[in-house]
């Protein structure tokens, strides 16, 4: 197999808390639009955490027929919709052999909404009332499977399930498939739809969620006042393609996926390693692969969840990877301040933000950053987008289980 094929992005689809397509999502991120609001998908009266970053006005019927809507979990509906947008924009269909067309699509949890609904039926109405489609609707590979069926992708069709790193791992592994000759194009990204009572109760009892009631005081990455993340949902899909193939067919290119690092802290099921050893190594690996130099003008889309431990550790991770001087010169921001934490879809949204930042020379802000923590002393682009002619964008994702992923992007 060929080993040094370049990999580019030729299509993007997005259904997010701040927009139901890629264009609106990006304009919202640049404008600092807050997608957080009171949760509407269940009654939060008995819950400490009452805010979420929900997708608004999503109609799965735009992408699926009535029967398929009834047979799919919301996470898969979001994934199919985002993938359809990305494929349509890329114009990839019909230009690549089905056996050379693959899917790698992440989800941290999969169909937990279906699980909750069907388990309630089991407890209240007995086993005969559980849907025969319970298992295929619930499992975390079904988004990848449905995307493959729809677009006749007969190569690999797999999920990445690495908690909050799922979307980034999916993109990174998709890049490797193309780079090493196992596919010519891959539909990749991540999807999540876990804003339900079970998930919010679990995260709340873990003390991971913000209990703020004001949306502008809830998701506060790198701020002294931060007290947890806000749960989000959505899906973002990218079409990755071998560069020469994309160039030959005249495809519009968003940018190049030129580096990927993936490691494990091997330390704790939820807490990051206190010295950030795994995250720093993932960044270093991505930077080495993409040919980082001190001349690069760097933007880092941080994992930046707004939990007390994550933000301080990630700041240390960035310093370890870049060195103190370069870390303080880099632009760093957390788009989770606007979208909440989209879990398995977060890495895909943040990869998209990196690509757009490179294309337009605009860094999306970290909104509501008013009291910067002393332990978080980098340039987090507070509150307002800034213009910067960056040459390299890095996206960090750090997941439960110690999973770390870093993606590197450049202009073509």
Short mmCIF file of N, CA and C in Angstrom, two decimals, residues 222-348:
data_model
loop_
_atom_site.label_atom_id
_atom_site.label_comp_id
_atom_site.label_asym_id
_atom_site.label_seq_id
_atom_site.Cartn_x
_atom_site.Cartn_y
_atom_site.Cartn_z
N UNK A 222 -11.88 28.05 30.93
CA UNK A 222 -10.72 28.85 31.34
C UNK A 222 -11.06 30.01 32.26
N UNK A 223 -12.30 30.08 32.70
CA UNK A 223 -12.76 31.14 33.60
C UNK A 223 -12.72 30.64 35.04
N UNK A 224 -12.38 31.52 35.98
CA UNK A 224 -12.37 31.16 37.40
C UNK A 224 -13.72 30.62 37.86
N UNK A 225 -14.79 31.09 37.27
CA UNK A 225 -16.14 30.75 37.72
C UNK A 225 -16.63 29.40 37.19
N UNK A 226 -15.85 28.74 36.36
CA UNK A 226 -16.32 27.51 35.72
C UNK A 226 -16.66 26.45 36.76
N UNK A 227 -17.72 25.70 36.48
CA UNK A 227 -18.14 24.68 37.44
C UNK A 227 -18.61 23.39 36.80
N UNK A 228 -18.26 23.18 35.53
CA UNK A 228 -18.68 21.97 34.84
C UNK A 228 -19.08 22.27 33.41
N UNK A 229 -19.28 21.21 32.63
CA UNK A 229 -19.66 21.42 31.24
C UNK A 229 -21.17 21.44 31.08
N UNK A 230 -21.61 21.92 29.94
CA UNK A 230 -23.02 21.90 29.56
C UNK A 230 -23.19 20.85 28.48
N UNK A 231 -24.12 19.93 28.64
CA UNK A 231 -24.29 18.86 27.68
C UNK A 231 -24.88 19.39 26.37
N UNK A 232 -24.27 18.98 25.27
CA UNK A 232 -24.72 19.38 23.95
C UNK A 232 -25.02 18.18 23.08
N UNK A 233 -25.51 18.45 21.88
CA UNK A 233 -25.83 17.37 20.94
C UNK A 233 -25.61 17.89 19.52
N UNK A 234 -25.64 16.97 18.56
CA UNK A 234 -25.53 17.36 17.17
C UNK A 234 -24.69 16.37 16.38
N UNK A 235 -24.39 16.74 15.15
CA UNK A 235 -23.55 15.91 14.28
C UNK A 235 -22.82 16.80 13.29
N UNK A 236 -21.58 16.44 13.01
CA UNK A 236 -20.79 17.09 11.97
C UNK A 236 -20.11 16.00 11.16
N UNK A 237 -20.20 16.13 9.83
CA UNK A 237 -19.59 15.15 8.92
C UNK A 237 -18.62 15.84 7.98
N UNK A 238 -17.51 15.17 7.70
CA UNK A 238 -16.53 15.64 6.73
C UNK A 238 -16.35 14.56 5.66
N UNK A 239 -16.18 14.98 4.42
CA UNK A 239 -15.74 14.06 3.38
C UNK A 239 -14.23 14.25 3.22
N UNK A 240 -13.47 13.20 3.54
CA UNK A 240 -12.03 13.19 3.35
C UNK A 240 -11.73 12.48 2.04
N UNK A 241 -10.74 12.99 1.33
CA UNK A 241 -10.47 12.49 -0.01
C UNK A 241 -8.97 12.56 -0.30
N UNK A 242 -8.49 11.62 -1.07
CA UNK A 242 -7.09 11.66 -1.50
C UNK A 242 -6.88 12.88 -2.39
N UNK A 243 -5.82 13.63 -2.13
CA UNK A 243 -5.62 14.94 -2.73
C UNK A 243 -5.63 14.91 -4.26
N UNK A 244 -4.90 13.99 -4.87
CA UNK A 244 -4.83 13.96 -6.33
C UNK A 244 -6.20 13.65 -6.94
N UNK A 245 -6.95 12.78 -6.27
CA UNK A 245 -8.30 12.45 -6.73
C UNK A 245 -9.19 13.69 -6.68
N UNK A 246 -9.09 14.43 -5.59
CA UNK A 246 -9.90 15.64 -5.44
C UNK A 246 -9.51 16.69 -6.47
N UNK A 247 -8.20 16.85 -6.69
CA UNK A 247 -7.72 17.85 -7.64
C UNK A 247 -8.14 17.50 -9.07
N UNK A 248 -8.05 16.23 -9.39
CA UNK A 248 -8.37 15.78 -10.74
C UNK A 248 -9.84 16.05 -11.10
N UNK A 249 -10.71 15.91 -10.11
CA UNK A 249 -12.13 16.12 -10.41
C UNK A 249 -12.57 17.57 -10.15
N UNK A 250 -11.63 18.43 -9.78
CA UNK A 250 -11.93 19.85 -9.61
C UNK A 250 -12.73 20.16 -8.36
N UNK A 251 -12.56 19.36 -7.31
CA UNK A 251 -13.32 19.57 -6.08
C UNK A 251 -12.82 20.80 -5.33
N UNK A 252 -13.73 21.49 -4.67
CA UNK A 252 -13.33 22.57 -3.77
C UNK A 252 -12.74 21.95 -2.52
N UNK A 253 -11.61 22.47 -2.06
CA UNK A 253 -10.90 21.88 -0.93
C UNK A 253 -10.93 22.83 0.26
N UNK A 254 -11.42 22.34 1.39
CA UNK A 254 -11.44 23.13 2.63
C UNK A 254 -10.04 23.27 3.22
N UNK A 255 -9.28 22.21 3.19
CA UNK A 255 -7.96 22.20 3.80
C UNK A 255 -7.44 20.78 3.85
N UNK A 256 -6.25 20.64 4.39
CA UNK A 256 -5.58 19.34 4.43
C UNK A 256 -5.51 18.83 5.87
N UNK A 257 -5.85 17.55 6.05
CA UNK A 257 -5.62 16.88 7.33
C UNK A 257 -4.21 16.33 7.26
N UNK A 258 -3.29 16.95 8.00
CA UNK A 258 -1.88 16.65 7.78
C UNK A 258 -1.18 16.06 8.99
N UNK A 259 -1.91 15.87 10.10
CA UNK A 259 -1.29 15.28 11.28
C UNK A 259 -2.33 14.73 12.23
N UNK A 260 -1.94 13.69 12.95
CA UNK A 260 -2.87 13.03 13.88
C UNK A 260 -2.06 12.34 14.97
N UNK A 261 -2.43 12.63 16.20
CA UNK A 261 -1.83 11.93 17.33
C UNK A 261 -2.93 11.32 18.18
N UNK A 262 -2.74 10.10 18.63
CA UNK A 262 -3.72 9.47 19.50
C UNK A 262 -3.01 8.65 20.56
N UNK A 263 -3.36 8.90 21.82
CA UNK A 263 -2.69 8.25 22.95
C UNK A 263 -3.71 7.92 24.04
N UNK A 264 -3.24 7.24 25.06
CA UNK A 264 -4.05 7.00 26.26
C UNK A 264 -3.26 7.42 27.49
N UNK A 265 -3.93 8.10 28.43
CA UNK A 265 -3.27 8.46 29.68
C UNK A 265 -2.88 7.22 30.49
N UNK A 266 -3.68 6.14 30.33
CA UNK A 266 -3.47 4.93 31.13
C UNK A 266 -3.38 5.28 32.61
N UNK A 267 -4.37 6.05 33.07
CA UNK A 267 -4.30 6.61 34.42
C UNK A 267 -5.60 6.47 35.20
N UNK A 268 -6.74 6.91 34.64
CA UNK A 268 -7.99 6.96 35.41
C UNK A 268 -9.16 6.93 34.43
N UNK A 269 -10.32 6.41 34.87
CA UNK A 269 -11.44 6.28 33.94
C UNK A 269 -12.09 7.61 33.57
N UNK A 270 -11.99 8.61 34.44
CA UNK A 270 -12.60 9.90 34.10
C UNK A 270 -11.62 11.07 34.20
N UNK A 271 -10.71 11.07 35.15
CA UNK A 271 -9.81 12.20 35.35
C UNK A 271 -8.63 12.15 34.38
N UNK A 272 -8.23 13.30 33.84
CA UNK A 272 -7.01 13.32 33.04
C UNK A 272 -5.78 13.13 33.92
N UNK A 273 -4.69 12.66 33.33
CA UNK A 273 -3.45 12.58 34.09
C UNK A 273 -3.09 13.99 34.56
N UNK A 274 -2.74 14.16 35.84
CA UNK A 274 -2.51 15.52 36.38
C UNK A 274 -1.43 16.29 35.66
N UNK A 275 -0.50 15.62 35.03
CA UNK A 275 0.55 16.30 34.27
C UNK A 275 0.25 16.33 32.77
N UNK A 276 -0.88 15.77 32.38
CA UNK A 276 -1.28 15.81 30.98
C UNK A 276 -0.36 15.05 30.04
N UNK A 277 0.21 13.96 30.52
CA UNK A 277 1.25 13.30 29.71
C UNK A 277 0.70 12.76 28.39
N UNK A 278 -0.51 12.16 28.43
CA UNK A 278 -1.06 11.59 27.20
C UNK A 278 -1.49 12.66 26.21
N UNK A 279 -2.12 13.71 26.70
CA UNK A 279 -2.55 14.78 25.82
C UNK A 279 -1.37 15.48 25.15
N UNK A 280 -0.32 15.72 25.91
CA UNK A 280 0.87 16.38 25.36
C UNK A 280 1.51 15.51 24.28
N UNK A 281 1.56 14.20 24.49
CA UNK A 281 2.16 13.32 23.50
C UNK A 281 1.33 13.27 22.22
N UNK A 282 0.01 13.28 22.37
CA UNK A 282 -0.86 13.30 21.18
C UNK A 282 -0.60 14.55 20.36
N UNK A 283 -0.49 15.71 21.04
CA UNK A 283 -0.20 16.95 20.33
C UNK A 283 1.17 16.89 19.64
N UNK A 284 2.16 16.40 20.35
CA UNK A 284 3.51 16.31 19.77
C UNK A 284 3.52 15.41 18.54
N UNK A 285 2.80 14.29 18.60
CA UNK A 285 2.75 13.37 17.46
C UNK A 285 2.09 14.03 16.25
N UNK A 286 0.98 14.75 16.49
CA UNK A 286 0.31 15.43 15.39
C UNK A 286 1.20 16.53 14.80
N UNK A 287 1.89 17.26 15.67
CA UNK A 287 2.76 18.34 15.21
C UNK A 287 3.94 17.81 14.41
N UNK A 288 4.48 16.69 14.84
CA UNK A 288 5.60 16.10 14.11
C UNK A 288 5.17 15.65 12.72
N UNK A 289 4.01 15.01 12.66
CA UNK A 289 3.53 14.49 11.38
C UNK A 289 3.22 15.61 10.40
N UNK A 290 2.75 16.75 10.91
CA UNK A 290 2.37 17.84 10.00
C UNK A 290 3.54 18.77 9.69
N UNK A 291 4.72 18.49 10.24
CA UNK A 291 5.89 19.31 9.94
C UNK A 291 5.90 20.66 10.63
N UNK A 292 5.47 20.68 11.89
CA UNK A 292 5.45 21.93 12.67
C UNK A 292 6.84 22.55 12.77
N UNK A 293 6.87 23.88 12.65
CA UNK A 293 8.11 24.61 12.92
C UNK A 293 7.77 25.84 13.76
N UNK A 294 8.79 26.45 14.34
CA UNK A 294 8.58 27.63 15.18
C UNK A 294 8.06 28.82 14.39
N UNK A 295 8.16 28.76 13.06
CA UNK A 295 7.65 29.84 12.22
C UNK A 295 6.13 29.78 12.06
N UNK A 296 5.53 28.64 12.40
CA UNK A 296 4.08 28.50 12.24
C UNK A 296 3.32 29.46 13.14
N UNK A 297 2.25 30.02 12.60
CA UNK A 297 1.29 30.79 13.38
C UNK A 297 0.16 29.82 13.70
N UNK A 298 -0.02 29.52 14.99
CA UNK A 298 -0.83 28.37 15.41
C UNK A 298 -2.14 28.80 16.05
N UNK A 299 -3.20 28.11 15.66
CA UNK A 299 -4.48 28.17 16.36
C UNK A 299 -4.78 26.81 16.94
N UNK A 300 -5.17 26.78 18.21
CA UNK A 300 -5.55 25.52 18.86
C UNK A 300 -7.00 25.62 19.28
N UNK A 301 -7.84 24.75 18.72
CA UNK A 301 -9.19 24.62 19.23
C UNK A 301 -9.10 23.65 20.40
N UNK A 302 -9.20 24.20 21.60
CA UNK A 302 -8.99 23.41 22.82
C UNK A 302 -10.17 22.50 23.11
N UNK A 303 -9.90 21.43 23.83
CA UNK A 303 -11.00 20.60 24.32
C UNK A 303 -11.89 21.45 25.22
N UNK A 304 -11.27 22.23 26.12
CA UNK A 304 -11.91 23.34 26.82
C UNK A 304 -13.33 23.11 27.29
N UNK A 305 -13.53 22.16 28.18
CA UNK A 305 -14.89 21.78 28.58
C UNK A 305 -15.51 22.72 29.59
N UNK A 306 -14.69 23.45 30.34
CA UNK A 306 -15.23 24.27 31.43
C UNK A 306 -15.32 23.54 32.75
N UNK A 307 -14.68 22.36 32.84
CA UNK A 307 -14.57 21.70 34.14
C UNK A 307 -13.27 22.17 34.80
N UNK A 308 -13.26 22.28 36.13
CA UNK A 308 -12.08 22.84 36.81
C UNK A 308 -10.78 22.13 36.45
N UNK A 309 -10.79 20.80 36.42
CA UNK A 309 -9.55 20.08 36.19
C UNK A 309 -9.13 20.12 34.72
N UNK A 310 -10.06 19.89 33.79
CA UNK A 310 -9.71 19.80 32.38
C UNK A 310 -8.96 21.03 31.90
N UNK A 311 -9.48 22.22 32.19
CA UNK A 311 -8.94 23.43 31.58
C UNK A 311 -7.52 23.73 32.07
N UNK A 312 -7.26 23.48 33.34
CA UNK A 312 -5.92 23.71 33.88
C UNK A 312 -4.94 22.68 33.31
N UNK A 313 -5.37 21.41 33.25
CA UNK A 313 -4.50 20.36 32.70
C UNK A 313 -4.23 20.62 31.22
N UNK A 314 -5.26 21.00 30.48
CA UNK A 314 -5.05 21.22 29.05
C UNK A 314 -4.12 22.39 28.79
N UNK A 315 -4.19 23.42 29.61
CA UNK A 315 -3.24 24.52 29.49
C UNK A 315 -1.81 24.02 29.64
N UNK A 316 -1.60 23.14 30.63
CA UNK A 316 -0.27 22.55 30.83
C UNK A 316 0.12 21.67 29.64
N UNK A 317 -0.86 20.95 29.08
CA UNK A 317 -0.62 20.10 27.90
C UNK A 317 -0.10 20.93 26.74
N UNK A 318 -0.75 22.05 26.49
CA UNK A 318 -0.36 22.91 25.37
C UNK A 318 1.06 23.45 25.57
N UNK A 319 1.38 23.84 26.79
CA UNK A 319 2.73 24.34 27.08
C UNK A 319 3.78 23.24 26.89
N UNK A 320 3.45 22.02 27.31
CA UNK A 320 4.39 20.91 27.14
C UNK A 320 4.64 20.62 25.67
N UNK A 321 3.58 20.67 24.88
CA UNK A 321 3.70 20.31 23.47
C UNK A 321 4.42 21.38 22.66
N UNK A 322 4.08 22.65 22.88
CA UNK A 322 4.64 23.72 22.08
C UNK A 322 5.85 24.38 22.72
N UNK A 323 6.00 24.25 24.02
CA UNK A 323 6.99 25.03 24.75
C UNK A 323 6.35 26.33 25.22
N UNK A 324 6.85 26.89 26.29
CA UNK A 324 6.22 28.06 26.92
C UNK A 324 6.06 29.23 25.95
N UNK A 325 7.11 29.56 25.22
CA UNK A 325 7.08 30.74 24.35
C UNK A 325 6.03 30.58 23.25
N UNK A 326 6.08 29.48 22.53
CA UNK A 326 5.14 29.25 21.42
C UNK A 326 3.72 29.11 21.93
N UNK A 327 3.56 28.51 23.12
CA UNK A 327 2.21 28.36 23.68
C UNK A 327 1.58 29.72 23.95
N UNK A 328 2.36 30.65 24.47
CA UNK A 328 1.82 31.98 24.76
C UNK A 328 1.61 32.81 23.49
N UNK A 329 2.29 32.45 22.41
CA UNK A 329 2.09 33.16 21.14
C UNK A 329 0.90 32.59 20.35
N UNK A 330 0.49 31.38 20.66
CA UNK A 330 -0.59 30.72 19.91
C UNK A 330 -1.94 31.31 20.28
N UNK A 331 -2.87 31.19 19.34
CA UNK A 331 -4.27 31.51 19.61
C UNK A 331 -4.95 30.23 20.08
N UNK A 332 -5.68 30.31 21.18
CA UNK A 332 -6.38 29.15 21.74
C UNK A 332 -7.83 29.58 22.00
N UNK A 333 -8.79 28.76 21.61
CA UNK A 333 -10.17 29.07 22.00
C UNK A 333 -10.97 27.79 22.18
N UNK A 334 -12.05 27.91 22.92
CA UNK A 334 -12.96 26.77 23.12
C UNK A 334 -14.33 27.14 22.58
N UNK A 335 -14.70 26.50 21.48
CA UNK A 335 -16.03 26.71 20.91
C UNK A 335 -17.12 26.04 21.76
N UNK A 336 -16.72 25.21 22.73
CA UNK A 336 -17.71 24.64 23.65
C UNK A 336 -18.37 25.72 24.50
N UNK A 337 -17.75 26.89 24.58
CA UNK A 337 -18.41 27.99 25.28
C UNK A 337 -19.72 28.36 24.60
N UNK A 338 -19.87 28.01 23.32
CA UNK A 338 -21.08 28.31 22.56
C UNK A 338 -21.94 27.09 22.30
N UNK A 339 -21.31 25.95 22.05
CA UNK A 339 -22.05 24.74 21.64
C UNK A 339 -22.28 23.77 22.80
N UNK A 340 -21.76 24.10 24.00
CA UNK A 340 -21.72 23.07 25.03
C UNK A 340 -20.81 21.94 24.58
N UNK A 341 -20.85 20.86 25.33
CA UNK A 341 -20.00 19.71 25.02
C UNK A 341 -20.83 18.69 24.26
N UNK A 342 -20.55 18.57 22.98
CA UNK A 342 -21.30 17.67 22.10
C UNK A 342 -20.79 16.23 22.16
N UNK A 343 -19.97 15.94 23.17
CA UNK A 343 -19.51 14.57 23.45
C UNK A 343 -18.87 13.94 22.20
N UNK A 344 -19.41 12.86 21.68
CA UNK A 344 -18.81 12.19 20.54
C UNK A 344 -18.80 12.99 19.26
N UNK A 345 -19.59 14.06 19.19
CA UNK A 345 -19.60 14.93 18.01
C UNK A 345 -18.68 16.13 18.16
N UNK A 346 -18.16 16.35 19.37
CA UNK A 346 -17.38 17.57 19.64
C UNK A 346 -16.16 17.68 18.76
N UNK A 347 -15.39 16.61 18.64
CA UNK A 347 -14.16 16.66 17.86
C UNK A 347 -14.40 16.99 16.40
N UNK A 348 -15.53 16.52 15.86
CA UNK A 348 -15.83 16.78 14.46
C UNK A 348 -16.19 18.25 14.25
#
